[in-house]
Coordinates of C-alpha atoms and ligand atoms in Angstrom, one line a residue:
S27 CA 5.9 -6.5 5.7
P28 CA 4.6 -4.6 2.7
P29 CA 4.0 -4.3 -0.8
A30 CA 4.4 -1.8 -3.9
A31 CA 3.1 -0.8 -7.5
A32 CA 4.3 -2.9 -10.5
E33 CA 7.5 -1.2 -12.0
P34 CA 10.5 -2.6 -13.6
R35 CA 10.7 -6.0 -13.8
H36 CA 14.5 -6.2 -12.5
A37 CA 17.2 -4.3 -13.7
S38 CA 20.2 -6.0 -15.2
S39 CA 21.9 -3.9 -18.1
A40 CA 19.2 -3.3 -19.1
A41 CA 17.8 -1.4 -16.3
P42 CA 16.1 2.2 -16.2
R43 CA 18.7 4.8 -17.1
R44 CA 17.3 6.7 -13.8
L45 CA 18.1 3.5 -12.1
R46 CA 21.6 3.0 -13.3
D47 CA 22.2 7.1 -12.3
R48 CA 21.2 6.6 -9.1
L49 CA 23.3 3.6 -8.6
R50 CA 26.2 5.2 -9.9
G51 CA 26.0 8.7 -7.6
A52 CA 24.6 7.6 -4.6
A53 CA 24.5 4.0 -3.8
R54 CA 27.7 3.1 -5.1
P55 CA 29.9 0.6 -2.6
A56 CA 30.0 1.3 -1.1
A57 CA 15.2 -12.0 8.4
P58 CA 11.3 -15.0 12.7
P59 CA 13.5 -16.8 13.0
A60 CA 13.1 -13.2 13.2
H61 CA 9.5 -13.0 11.7
T62 CA 9.8 -16.4 9.6
A63 CA 7.5 -19.1 11.1
P64 CA 9.7 -21.8 12.3
G65 CA 9.2 -25.1 10.4
S66 CA 6.7 -23.5 8.0
R67 CA 6.7 -25.0 4.5
P68 CA 6.8 -22.6 1.4
Q69 CA 3.8 -23.4 -0.6
V70 CA 3.6 -20.7 -3.2
R71 CA 5.1 -21.3 -6.5
G72 CA 7.1 -19.0 -8.4
A73 CA 9.0 -17.8 -10.9
E74 CA 10.6 -20.4 -13.8
P75 CA 14.4 -21.4 -13.1
S76 CA 16.6 -18.2 -14.4
S77 CA 18.0 -17.6 -17.5
T78 CA 19.9 -15.2 -16.5
A79 CA 22.2 -16.3 -13.3
P80 CA 24.6 -18.1 -15.3
A81 CA 25.2 -15.1 -17.0
A82 CA 25.4 -12.9 -13.7
A83 CA 27.7 -15.8 -12.1
R84 CA 30.0 -15.4 -15.3
D85 CA 30.0 -11.3 -14.4
T86 CA 31.3 -12.1 -10.9
Q87 CA 33.9 -14.0 -11.7
A88 CA 36.0 -11.3 -13.1
P89 CA 38.8 -10.3 -11.6
S90 CA 37.7 -7.9 -8.7
R91 CA 38.8 -4.2 -8.9
F92 CA 38.0 -3.6 -5.4
D93 CA 41.5 -2.3 -3.6
Y94 CA 41.4 -3.2 -0.3
E95 CA 44.3 -1.3 0.8
R96 CA 42.7 1.7 -0.3
F97 CA 39.8 0.9 1.7
Q98 CA 41.5 0.6 4.7
Q99 CA 43.4 3.9 4.6
S100 CA 39.8 4.9 4.3
L101 CA 38.5 4.2 7.6
R102 CA 38.5 7.1 10.2
H103 CA 39.7 4.8 13.1
P104 CA 41.2 1.1 13.4
P105 CA 38.2 -1.4 13.4
R106 CA 39.6 -2.6 17.2
G107 CA 40.0 1.0 18.0
R108 CA 43.0 2.4 20.0
R109 CA 42.6 1.4 22.9
P110 CA 43.1 4.3 25.2
P111 CA 42.8 4.0 29.3
E112 CA 39.9 3.3 30.5
D113 CA 38.1 2.8 33.9
P114 CA 38.6 -1.2 35.2
E115 CA 34.9 -1.5 36.0
T116 CA 34.3 -0.9 32.3
Q117 CA 36.7 -3.0 31.4
A118 CA 36.2 -6.0 33.4
R119 CA 32.6 -5.6 32.2
R120 CA 34.0 -5.8 28.8
M121 CA 36.1 -9.2 30.1
K122 CA 32.8 -10.7 31.5
V123 CA 31.1 -10.2 28.1
K124 CA 34.3 -11.6 25.9
E125 CA 34.2 -14.8 28.4
M126 CA 30.8 -15.5 27.3
M127 CA 31.6 -15.2 23.8
K128 CA 34.3 -17.9 24.3
F129 CA 32.1 -20.3 26.2
A130 CA 29.5 -19.9 23.7
W131 CA 31.9 -20.4 21.1
D132 CA 33.9 -23.5 22.5
N133 CA 30.6 -25.4 23.2
Y134 CA 29.1 -24.9 20.0
K135 CA 33.0 -26.0 18.6
Q136 CA 32.8 -29.0 21.0
Y137 CA 29.2 -30.2 20.0
A138 CA 28.0 -28.9 17.2
L139 CA 30.3 -27.6 14.8
G140 CA 29.5 -27.8 11.0
K141 CA 25.5 -27.5 12.2
N142 CA 23.9 -24.5 12.4
E143 CA 23.0 -24.1 15.9
L144 CA 24.3 -25.7 19.3
R145 CA 21.7 -27.4 21.3
P146 CA 23.5 -26.5 24.9
L147 CA 21.4 -29.2 26.8
T148 CA 21.8 -32.2 24.8
K149 CA 24.8 -31.1 23.6
N150 CA 24.1 -31.8 19.7
G151 CA 23.4 -29.8 16.7
H152 CA 20.4 -28.5 15.0
I153 CA 20.4 -27.7 11.5
G154 CA 16.9 -26.4 11.0
N155 CA 15.0 -25.5 7.8
M156 CA 16.3 -22.0 6.9
F157 CA 19.0 -22.3 5.1
G158 CA 19.0 -24.3 2.3
G159 CA 21.1 -27.0 2.8
L160 CA 24.0 -24.7 4.1
R161 CA 25.7 -25.2 7.2
G162 CA 27.7 -23.7 9.9
A163 CA 25.2 -20.6 10.2
T164 CA 26.9 -20.1 13.9
V165 CA 30.4 -20.4 12.5
V166 CA 29.7 -17.1 9.7
D167 CA 27.7 -15.1 12.2
A168 CA 30.5 -15.5 15.2
L169 CA 33.5 -14.8 12.4
D170 CA 33.5 -11.4 13.2
T171 CA 32.6 -10.8 16.9
L172 CA 35.6 -13.3 17.4
Y173 CA 37.6 -11.0 15.2
I174 CA 36.4 -7.7 17.2
M175 CA 37.2 -9.6 20.7
E176 CA 40.8 -10.5 19.8
L177 CA 39.6 -13.9 20.3
E178 CA 42.3 -14.8 17.7
E179 CA 42.4 -18.6 18.2
E180 CA 38.5 -19.1 17.9
F181 CA 38.8 -16.6 14.9
Q182 CA 41.6 -19.2 13.2
E183 CA 39.4 -22.0 14.2
A184 CA 36.1 -20.5 12.8
K185 CA 37.9 -19.3 9.6
K186 CA 39.3 -22.7 8.5
W187 CA 36.3 -24.3 9.0
V188 CA 35.2 -21.7 6.2
E189 CA 38.2 -22.4 4.2
K190 CA 37.8 -26.3 4.4
S191 CA 34.5 -27.4 5.3
F192 CA 32.1 -24.6 3.8
D193 CA 29.9 -26.2 1.0
L194 CA 27.9 -23.9 -1.0
N195 CA 27.2 -26.8 -3.2
V196 CA 24.0 -27.3 -1.6
N197 CA 20.5 -28.2 -2.8
G198 CA 17.5 -27.3 -0.6
E199 CA 15.2 -24.5 0.2
A200 CA 16.1 -21.5 2.1
S201 CA 15.2 -18.2 2.9
L202 CA 16.3 -15.4 1.2
F203 CA 16.5 -12.8 4.5
E204 CA 18.6 -15.2 6.8
V205 CA 20.5 -16.3 3.7
N206 CA 21.7 -12.9 3.4
I207 CA 21.5 -11.0 6.6
R208 CA 23.8 -14.0 8.8
Y209 CA 25.8 -16.0 5.6
I210 CA 26.3 -12.9 3.2
G211 CA 26.7 -9.9 6.2
G212 CA 28.8 -12.6 7.9
L213 CA 31.4 -12.9 5.4
L214 CA 31.0 -9.6 4.1
A215 CA 31.7 -8.0 7.3
A216 CA 34.8 -11.0 8.1
Y217 CA 36.1 -9.9 4.7
Y218 CA 36.5 -6.2 5.3
L219 CA 37.8 -6.4 8.8
T220 CA 40.5 -8.8 7.8
G221 CA 40.9 -8.8 3.7
E222 CA 40.9 -12.6 3.5
E223 CA 40.1 -13.6 0.1
V224 CA 38.2 -16.6 1.4
F225 CA 35.2 -14.6 2.7
K226 CA 34.8 -12.3 -0.1
S227 CA 34.7 -15.6 -2.7
K228 CA 32.3 -17.1 -0.8
A229 CA 30.2 -13.8 -0.2
L230 CA 29.8 -13.6 -4.1
E231 CA 29.5 -17.0 -4.8
L232 CA 26.3 -17.4 -2.6
G233 CA 25.2 -14.2 -3.7
E234 CA 24.7 -15.5 -7.3
K235 CA 22.5 -18.2 -6.0
L236 CA 20.2 -15.9 -4.3
L237 CA 19.7 -14.0 -8.0
P238 CA 17.0 -16.0 -9.3
A239 CA 14.8 -14.9 -6.4
F240 CA 14.3 -11.4 -8.0
N241 CA 12.8 -13.1 -11.1
T242 CA 9.5 -12.1 -10.5
P243 CA 7.1 -9.4 -12.4
T244 CA 7.9 -6.9 -10.4
G245 CA 11.5 -7.7 -9.7
I246 CA 10.3 -8.3 -5.8
P247 CA 11.7 -11.4 -4.8
R248 CA 9.9 -14.1 -3.2
G249 CA 11.3 -15.4 0.5
V250 CA 11.9 -18.7 -0.3
I251 CA 15.0 -19.9 -3.2
N252 CA 16.2 -23.0 -3.7
L253 CA 20.1 -23.0 -3.7
G254 CA 20.7 -26.0 -6.1
R255 CA 22.8 -25.8 -8.6
Q256 CA 20.8 -24.7 -11.9
D257 CA 20.0 -27.2 -15.1
T258 CA 17.5 -26.1 -17.2
R259 CA 18.1 -29.0 -19.2
S260 CA 17.8 -31.7 -17.0
P261 CA 14.3 -32.9 -16.0
F262 CA 15.4 -34.1 -12.7
C263 CA 16.5 -30.7 -10.9
P264 CA 13.5 -29.0 -11.8
C265 CA 13.5 -26.9 -8.5
S266 CA 16.8 -25.3 -8.5
G267 CA 16.8 -21.5 -8.7
M268 CA 13.3 -21.2 -8.2
S269 CA 11.4 -19.5 -5.6
W270 CA 8.5 -19.4 -3.6
S271 CA 6.9 -17.2 -1.3
W272 CA 6.1 -18.9 2.2
G273 CA 3.1 -20.7 2.9
W274 CA 2.0 -18.8 6.0
A275 CA 2.4 -15.4 4.1
S276 CA -0.8 -13.9 2.8
A277 CA -1.5 -14.9 -1.0
G278 CA 1.6 -15.6 -1.8
S279 CA 3.2 -12.2 -0.8
S280 CA 6.4 -11.0 -0.2
I281 CA 7.2 -9.5 3.2
L282 CA 8.6 -6.1 3.8
A283 CA 11.2 -7.0 6.3
E284 CA 12.7 -9.7 4.0
F285 CA 12.8 -8.1 0.5
G286 CA 13.2 -4.4 1.8
T287 CA 16.5 -5.9 3.9
L288 CA 19.0 -6.7 1.2
H289 CA 20.1 -3.3 0.3
L290 CA 23.1 -3.0 2.4
E291 CA 24.6 -6.3 1.5
F292 CA 24.1 -6.6 -1.9
L293 CA 25.5 -3.1 -2.7
H294 CA 28.6 -4.5 -1.2
L295 CA 28.6 -7.3 -3.3
S296 CA 28.2 -5.2 -6.6
E297 CA 31.1 -3.1 -4.8
L298 CA 33.3 -6.3 -4.6
S299 CA 32.4 -8.2 -7.7
G300 CA 32.3 -5.2 -9.8
N301 CA 28.7 -6.2 -11.2
P302 CA 26.3 -3.9 -11.0
V303 CA 23.4 -6.8 -11.0
F304 CA 23.4 -6.9 -7.2
A305 CA 22.9 -3.5 -6.1
E306 CA 20.1 -2.8 -9.2
K307 CA 18.4 -6.1 -7.9
A308 CA 18.1 -4.6 -4.3
S309 CA 17.6 -1.0 -5.4
T310 CA 14.6 -2.2 -7.5
S311 CA 12.6 -3.0 -4.4
Q312 CA 13.4 0.7 -2.7
L313 CA 12.5 2.1 -5.9
L314 CA 9.0 0.5 -6.0
L315 CA 8.3 1.2 -2.3
N316 CA 8.8 4.6 -3.1
K317 CA 6.3 5.2 -5.8
V318 CA 3.5 3.0 -4.6
E319 CA 0.8 4.2 -2.5
K320 CA 0.9 4.4 0.7
P321 CA -1.9 3.8 3.3
Q322 CA -1.8 7.1 5.7
G323 CA 1.9 7.0 4.5
L324 CA 2.5 3.7 6.6
Y325 CA 4.0 0.8 4.8
P326 CA 1.8 -2.8 5.1
N327 CA 4.0 -6.0 5.7
F328 CA 2.8 -7.8 3.0
L329 CA 3.1 -7.3 -0.9
S330 CA 2.8 -9.4 -3.9
P331 CA 5.8 -10.2 -6.0
V332 CA 3.5 -10.4 -9.4
T333 CA 1.0 -7.1 -9.0
G334 CA 3.5 -5.0 -6.7
N335 CA 0.2 -4.0 -4.5
W336 CA 0.2 -4.3 -0.8
V337 CA -2.0 -7.6 -0.1
Q338 CA -2.7 -6.6 3.5
H339 CA -2.9 -3.6 5.5
H340 CA -1.2 -5.0 8.3
V341 CA 1.9 -2.6 9.5
S342 CA 4.6 -3.6 12.1
I343 CA 7.4 -2.0 13.5
G344 CA 8.4 -5.2 14.6
G345 CA 8.1 -8.8 13.2
L346 CA 7.9 -8.9 9.4
G347 CA 8.4 -5.0 8.9
D348 CA 11.2 -4.1 11.4
S349 CA 14.4 -4.0 9.3
F350 CA 12.8 -2.6 6.2
Y351 CA 12.9 0.8 8.1
E352 CA 16.5 0.2 9.4
Y353 CA 17.7 -0.6 5.8
L354 CA 16.6 3.1 4.8
I355 CA 18.4 5.3 7.3
K356 CA 21.4 3.0 6.8
S357 CA 21.1 2.8 3.2
W358 CA 22.0 6.7 3.3
L359 CA 24.2 6.4 6.0
M360 CA 26.3 4.3 4.0
S361 CA 25.8 5.7 0.9
D362 CA 28.4 8.6 2.8
K363 CA 24.8 10.5 2.5
K364 CA 24.4 10.6 -0.9
D365 CA 21.2 8.0 -1.3
S366 CA 19.1 10.9 -0.5
E367 CA 16.0 8.8 -1.7
A368 CA 16.5 6.4 1.1
K369 CA 16.8 9.1 3.8
R370 CA 13.7 10.8 2.5
M371 CA 11.8 7.6 2.2
Y372 CA 13.0 6.7 6.5
D373 CA 12.1 10.6 7.5
D374 CA 8.5 10.1 5.7
A375 CA 7.9 6.3 7.2
L376 CA 9.2 7.7 10.6
E377 CA 6.9 10.5 10.6
A378 CA 3.6 8.6 9.9
I379 CA 4.6 6.0 12.3
E380 CA 5.0 8.5 15.0
K381 CA 1.4 9.8 13.8
H382 CA 0.0 6.9 13.9
L383 CA 1.3 4.1 15.9
V384 CA 3.3 5.9 18.8
K385 CA 1.6 5.8 21.8
K386 CA 1.7 6.3 25.5
S387 CA 0.2 4.3 27.9
A388 CA -1.3 5.3 31.3
G389 CA 1.5 4.7 33.3
G390 CA 3.6 7.2 30.6
L391 CA 5.4 4.7 28.9
T392 CA 6.1 5.3 25.4
Y393 CA 5.6 2.5 22.7
I394 CA 5.1 1.8 19.3
A395 CA 1.7 -0.2 18.5
E396 CA 1.0 -2.7 15.4
W397 CA -1.8 -1.7 13.1
R398 CA -4.3 -3.9 11.4
G399 CA -6.3 -2.4 8.7
G400 CA -6.5 1.1 10.9
I401 CA -7.4 -0.7 14.4
L402 CA -4.4 -0.7 16.8
D403 CA -3.2 -3.5 18.6
H404 CA -1.5 -2.1 21.7
K405 CA 1.3 -4.7 21.5
M406 CA 5.1 -4.3 20.8
G407 CA 7.3 -7.0 20.0
H408 CA 11.1 -7.7 21.1
L409 CA 12.3 -7.3 17.6
A410 CA 10.6 -3.6 17.7
C411 CA 12.7 -2.7 20.6
F412 CA 16.0 -2.4 17.7
S413 CA 13.9 0.8 17.0
G414 CA 15.4 3.1 20.0
G415 CA 18.8 2.5 18.3
M416 CA 17.1 2.8 14.7
I417 CA 15.4 6.2 15.7
A418 CA 19.0 7.4 17.6
L419 CA 20.8 7.0 15.0
G420 CA 18.8 8.9 12.4
A421 CA 18.1 11.8 15.2
E422 CA 21.3 13.4 14.5
H423 CA 20.9 13.8 11.1
A424 CA 16.8 15.4 11.6
A425 CA 16.1 18.6 10.7
E426 CA 17.8 21.1 13.4
E427 CA 14.1 21.2 14.7
K428 CA 13.5 17.3 15.3
K429 CA 16.7 16.6 16.4
Q430 CA 16.0 16.5 20.0
H431 CA 12.2 15.1 19.4
Y432 CA 13.6 12.0 18.2
M433 CA 16.4 12.0 21.0
D434 CA 13.7 12.0 23.3
L435 CA 11.9 9.6 21.3
A436 CA 14.6 7.1 21.2
A437 CA 15.1 7.4 24.5
E438 CA 11.5 6.9 25.8
I439 CA 11.3 3.8 23.5
T440 CA 14.6 2.1 24.9
N441 CA 13.2 3.0 28.4
T442 CA 10.1 1.2 27.4
C443 CA 12.1 -1.9 26.6
H444 CA 13.9 -1.6 29.5
E445 CA 10.9 -1.9 31.7
S446 CA 9.9 -4.9 29.5
Y447 CA 13.1 -6.4 31.3
A448 CA 12.9 -4.7 34.6
R449 CA 9.2 -5.7 35.0
S450 CA 10.0 -9.3 34.5
D451 CA 11.5 -12.1 37.6
T452 CA 14.4 -13.3 35.4
K453 CA 15.6 -9.2 34.3
L454 CA 15.0 -10.5 30.6
G455 CA 12.4 -9.2 28.1
P456 CA 9.4 -11.2 26.9
E457 CA 8.8 -12.1 23.1
A458 CA 5.6 -9.4 23.1
F459 CA 4.8 -7.1 25.9
R460 CA 1.4 -5.3 26.0
F461 CA -0.3 -2.2 27.3
D462 CA -3.7 -3.5 27.1
T463 CA -6.1 -5.0 29.9
G464 CA -4.7 -2.9 32.8
S465 CA -1.2 -4.4 31.8
E466 CA 2.1 -1.8 31.1
A467 CA 5.2 -3.9 29.2
M468 CA 4.7 -7.3 30.1
A469 CA 3.7 -10.1 28.4
T470 CA -0.2 -11.0 28.9
R471 CA -0.2 -14.7 27.0
L472 CA 1.5 -17.2 27.9
S473 CA 2.6 -17.9 24.1
E474 CA 4.4 -14.8 24.7
R475 CA 6.4 -15.3 27.9
Y476 CA 9.7 -16.6 26.1
Y477 CA 13.2 -15.2 25.5
I478 CA 15.2 -17.0 23.0
L479 CA 18.6 -14.4 23.4
R480 CA 17.3 -11.9 21.1
P481 CA 19.5 -8.8 20.7
E482 CA 17.0 -5.8 20.1
V483 CA 17.2 -4.3 23.2
V484 CA 20.6 -4.3 24.1
E485 CA 21.2 -3.4 20.6
S486 CA 19.6 0.1 21.6
Y487 CA 21.5 0.4 24.7
M488 CA 24.1 0.5 22.6
Y489 CA 23.4 3.0 20.1
M490 CA 21.7 4.8 22.9
W491 CA 25.6 4.8 24.9
R492 CA 27.3 5.9 21.6
L493 CA 25.1 8.8 21.0
T494 CA 24.4 10.2 24.4
H495 CA 27.0 8.8 26.7
D496 CA 24.5 8.7 29.8
P497 CA 25.9 5.7 32.2
K498 CA 22.6 4.3 32.7
Y499 CA 22.6 2.6 29.4
R500 CA 25.9 0.8 30.5
Q501 CA 24.1 -0.1 33.7
W502 CA 20.9 -1.8 32.2
G503 CA 23.4 -3.4 29.3
W504 CA 25.4 -5.3 32.6
E505 CA 21.8 -5.9 34.3
A506 CA 21.4 -8.1 31.1
V507 CA 24.6 -9.6 31.3
K508 CA 23.9 -10.7 35.0
A509 CA 20.4 -11.7 33.8
L510 CA 22.1 -14.2 30.8
E511 CA 24.3 -15.8 33.4
E512 CA 21.9 -16.2 35.7
H513 CA 19.1 -17.7 34.0
C514 CA 20.3 -18.3 30.4
R515 CA 24.1 -20.1 30.9
V516 CA 23.8 -23.8 31.2
E517 CA 26.7 -26.3 31.3
A518 CA 27.7 -26.6 27.8
G519 CA 26.7 -23.0 26.4
F520 CA 23.3 -20.2 26.7
S521 CA 19.9 -21.2 25.8
G522 CA 16.8 -19.6 25.8
I523 CA 14.1 -19.6 28.3
R524 CA 10.6 -20.7 27.9
D525 CA 9.1 -17.8 30.8
V526 CA 10.7 -14.8 31.3
Y527 CA 8.3 -14.6 34.5
S528 CA 9.2 -17.7 36.2
T529 CA 12.6 -17.6 38.7
T530 CA 13.2 -21.2 37.6
P531 CA 12.7 -20.9 33.9
T532 CA 13.0 -24.2 31.7
H533 CA 15.1 -23.6 28.9
D534 CA 13.9 -24.0 25.0
N535 CA 18.0 -26.1 24.1
M536 CA 18.7 -23.9 21.3
Q537 CA 21.6 -21.7 21.3
Q538 CA 20.9 -19.0 18.5
S539 CA 23.6 -17.8 16.2
F540 CA 22.4 -14.3 16.4
F541 CA 23.2 -14.4 20.2
L542 CA 27.1 -14.4 19.3
A543 CA 26.7 -12.6 16.3
E544 CA 24.4 -10.1 17.7
T545 CA 23.6 -10.0 21.6
L546 CA 27.3 -10.4 22.4
K547 CA 28.6 -8.1 20.3
Y548 CA 26.4 -5.2 21.1
L549 CA 27.0 -5.9 25.0
Y550 CA 30.7 -5.5 24.4
L551 CA 30.7 -2.6 22.2
L552 CA 28.6 -1.1 25.1
F553 CA 31.8 -1.3 27.3
C554 CA 34.3 -0.4 24.3
E555 CA 35.5 3.0 23.6
D556 CA 33.7 4.5 20.5
D557 CA 36.3 3.9 18.2
V558 CA 35.5 0.3 18.4
L559 CA 33.5 -0.5 15.1
A560 CA 33.1 3.5 15.0
L561 CA 29.6 4.8 13.9
D562 CA 31.5 6.9 11.4
D563 CA 33.3 4.1 9.3
W564 CA 30.4 1.1 10.0
V565 CA 26.9 0.4 9.8
F566 CA 25.9 -2.7 11.5
N567 CA 23.6 -5.0 9.3
T568 CA 20.3 -6.1 10.7
E569 CA 22.5 -9.2 12.2
A570 CA 25.1 -6.9 13.5
H571 CA 28.0 -7.7 10.8
P572 CA 29.8 -4.1 10.2
L573 CA 29.6 -2.9 6.4
P574 CA 31.8 -0.4 5.6
I575 CA 30.4 3.6 5.1
N576 CA 31.5 4.3 1.7
H577 CA 33.8 7.2 2.5
T578 CA 35.1 7.4 -1.0
N579 CA 35.0 5.3 -4.5
F580 CA 37.2 2.9 -3.8
K581 CA 37.3 1.8 -7.3
A582 CA 38.2 5.2 -8.4
K583 CA 40.6 6.0 -6.5
A584 CA 41.8 2.3 -7.5
G585 CA 42.5 4.2 -10.9
V586 CA 39.1 1.7 -12.2
Q587 CA 36.2 3.8 -14.0
Ligands
LIG611 C1 18.2 -11.7 13.8 O1 18.5 -12.6 13.1 C2 18.2 -10.3 13.1 O2 18.3 -9.1 14.1 C3 16.8 -10.0 12.3 O3 16.6 -8.5 11.9 C4 15.7 -10.3 13.2 N1 15.8 -11.1 14.3 C5 16.6 -12.2 14.7 C6 17.3 -11.6 16.3 O4 16.1 -11.2 17.0

C-alpha cells in the first residue's frame, strides 16, 4: 500500500471549497487478515487524542434525514430478486450453498456466539487482536448473507445478538481497515436491506470512534486506532482515540489497501447521518493520492501519513494494494457515475498495471506480477484474484475500443486463478502461486500452500458469470463447492487447510468470518438470477457487503437541502 504528497490535513467544516464542492456534486450518498500480519503489534505512535471527535459525535447524533422508503423506491429490483423459474440443477446448487451457510452459522452460534470467529475443531471461539475489543465479527459479517439467503430464523438470531449484546463501549487497539470493512460495512448493508434502525445507529456510533485515526498531518489515517472512550482530562486513559501505524509496516507508514478502502462505507455514514465529516475524511485520501507523483503511474503500497511521501516502491494488486483499486471503480459506480475523478484514477491505474505488471507465462497463462522498486516478482497471491471480477466490472464502462480488451483480460486472469485451483490435489487454491522456476500457477514455497476459506476466486467467478453468462463460471464455482465440502467441512463448521496439495490436508481450526460474509455469499449469488443484489443497484464492499448505488439524491427527494 502506498503514499502521497502532503495536502490538506483533513477536511472538516473548514474543508477546501474544492473538496466540499466535489462531495456535494459527486460523492453524495450515496483489510491480512488480508494484509495485516496476524499477531503483530502496532508500534509506531501517532497523533494525540482528537479534540474534534466529540464535536463529530454531537453532529452525528442529530436526527437523520435519510428517507428509507424513498431509498427503497429507488431500487430497480427487490434485493432478493423476483425469483423467476429456473433450471432444477441451478436451484439445487443454490440450496446446497444455503445449507453450507446454515451449517457454518449454526456451529458458530452453538460454540462461539459472541466471540469473533469459530474454531471448528476445538469447538470454541476465537477473539483475535484485530478488532480492538469488539466482539461478534462473524455475527455482523453474516447478517446480510443470512438475509439474502432467506435464513429468516438465523437472521433474527443474529439481529437479536446485535441488539442485546453488541457492545461498542470497548477499549482496545483495532485495525481501522478491518473494523470498517467488516463491522461498518456489515451493519450498513444490514440496514439498507432491512431498514432496521439498530444497524444504522450502531454503524454511526462505531464510525465516530474511527475518526481520530485521521488526525495526522496529511489527513491520511494510521492503521491502528484505540477504540476507547476519549477522555483528554484523564491521565488514566492516555491511549483512547490515539492511532498508530502497524509495527511491521515500513517506517510508520500507512498502507494503501487500508487507507484507500474507506470511501464506500464513509460516504454512506455521511449519507445516513447527515454529517459530511465521514465523506470528507475519506475523500482527503483520494484527493491526495490523485495529486502525488506515482512511479510509472503505479501506486506503491506504503505511504507516510506525516509527509505524504511514498515510503517504499513496492506495488501489488494483491495484499497491501488490492482493495484500493477496487474502491476507485466502485466509488465511481456508487456515485451513479458522477465521481469522475475516481474513474479517471482507476482507468489510469489499470493502464499502468497492464503496462508494467501484467505478464503471460510460457504456458500461456496471464497473471499480474508484483513490483519491487522496478524488479518484477512473478507471483500472484490468492488476494489478487479479485481483480478478474474488478476488471470485468470496469470493462463495460471503459472506452468503446477497450471494452472487449478488458473483458478478455478479466477472463484470462480469472482463468489463471481457476488454474491455481485446478492444479492442486484438493481443487482449492494456495495462498500464493508463482510463475518462475519452471512452475505455473502453483505454490513453490511450503509457507504459501495454505487456503483459509478466502473468497477472491469465487468472487471473480460471480462477476464473470453476471457479465458474460458463460456457463463455465457456474461450473467452476460448483467445483469449489465440492472441494470445500470435501476438504474444509468438519464436524462443527468449516476450517481452512494447511496444504492444498495434500489429499489429506490438516485443518487450521479457523472458520474465518469472511467465509460467511463473502465466500458463501458469492457462491450463492453465482447460482441466483441476476436480479438478486443486482449490479445496477448495489456495489459490494471489499467484504462483500452490498451498499446501494446512489441512483437519486435521497435527501433532496425527502425535501432536505
Ligand atoms: C477479506 O477480509 C476482504 O476481502 C479483504 O479485502 C481481503 N481479505 C479478506 C478475504 O480474503
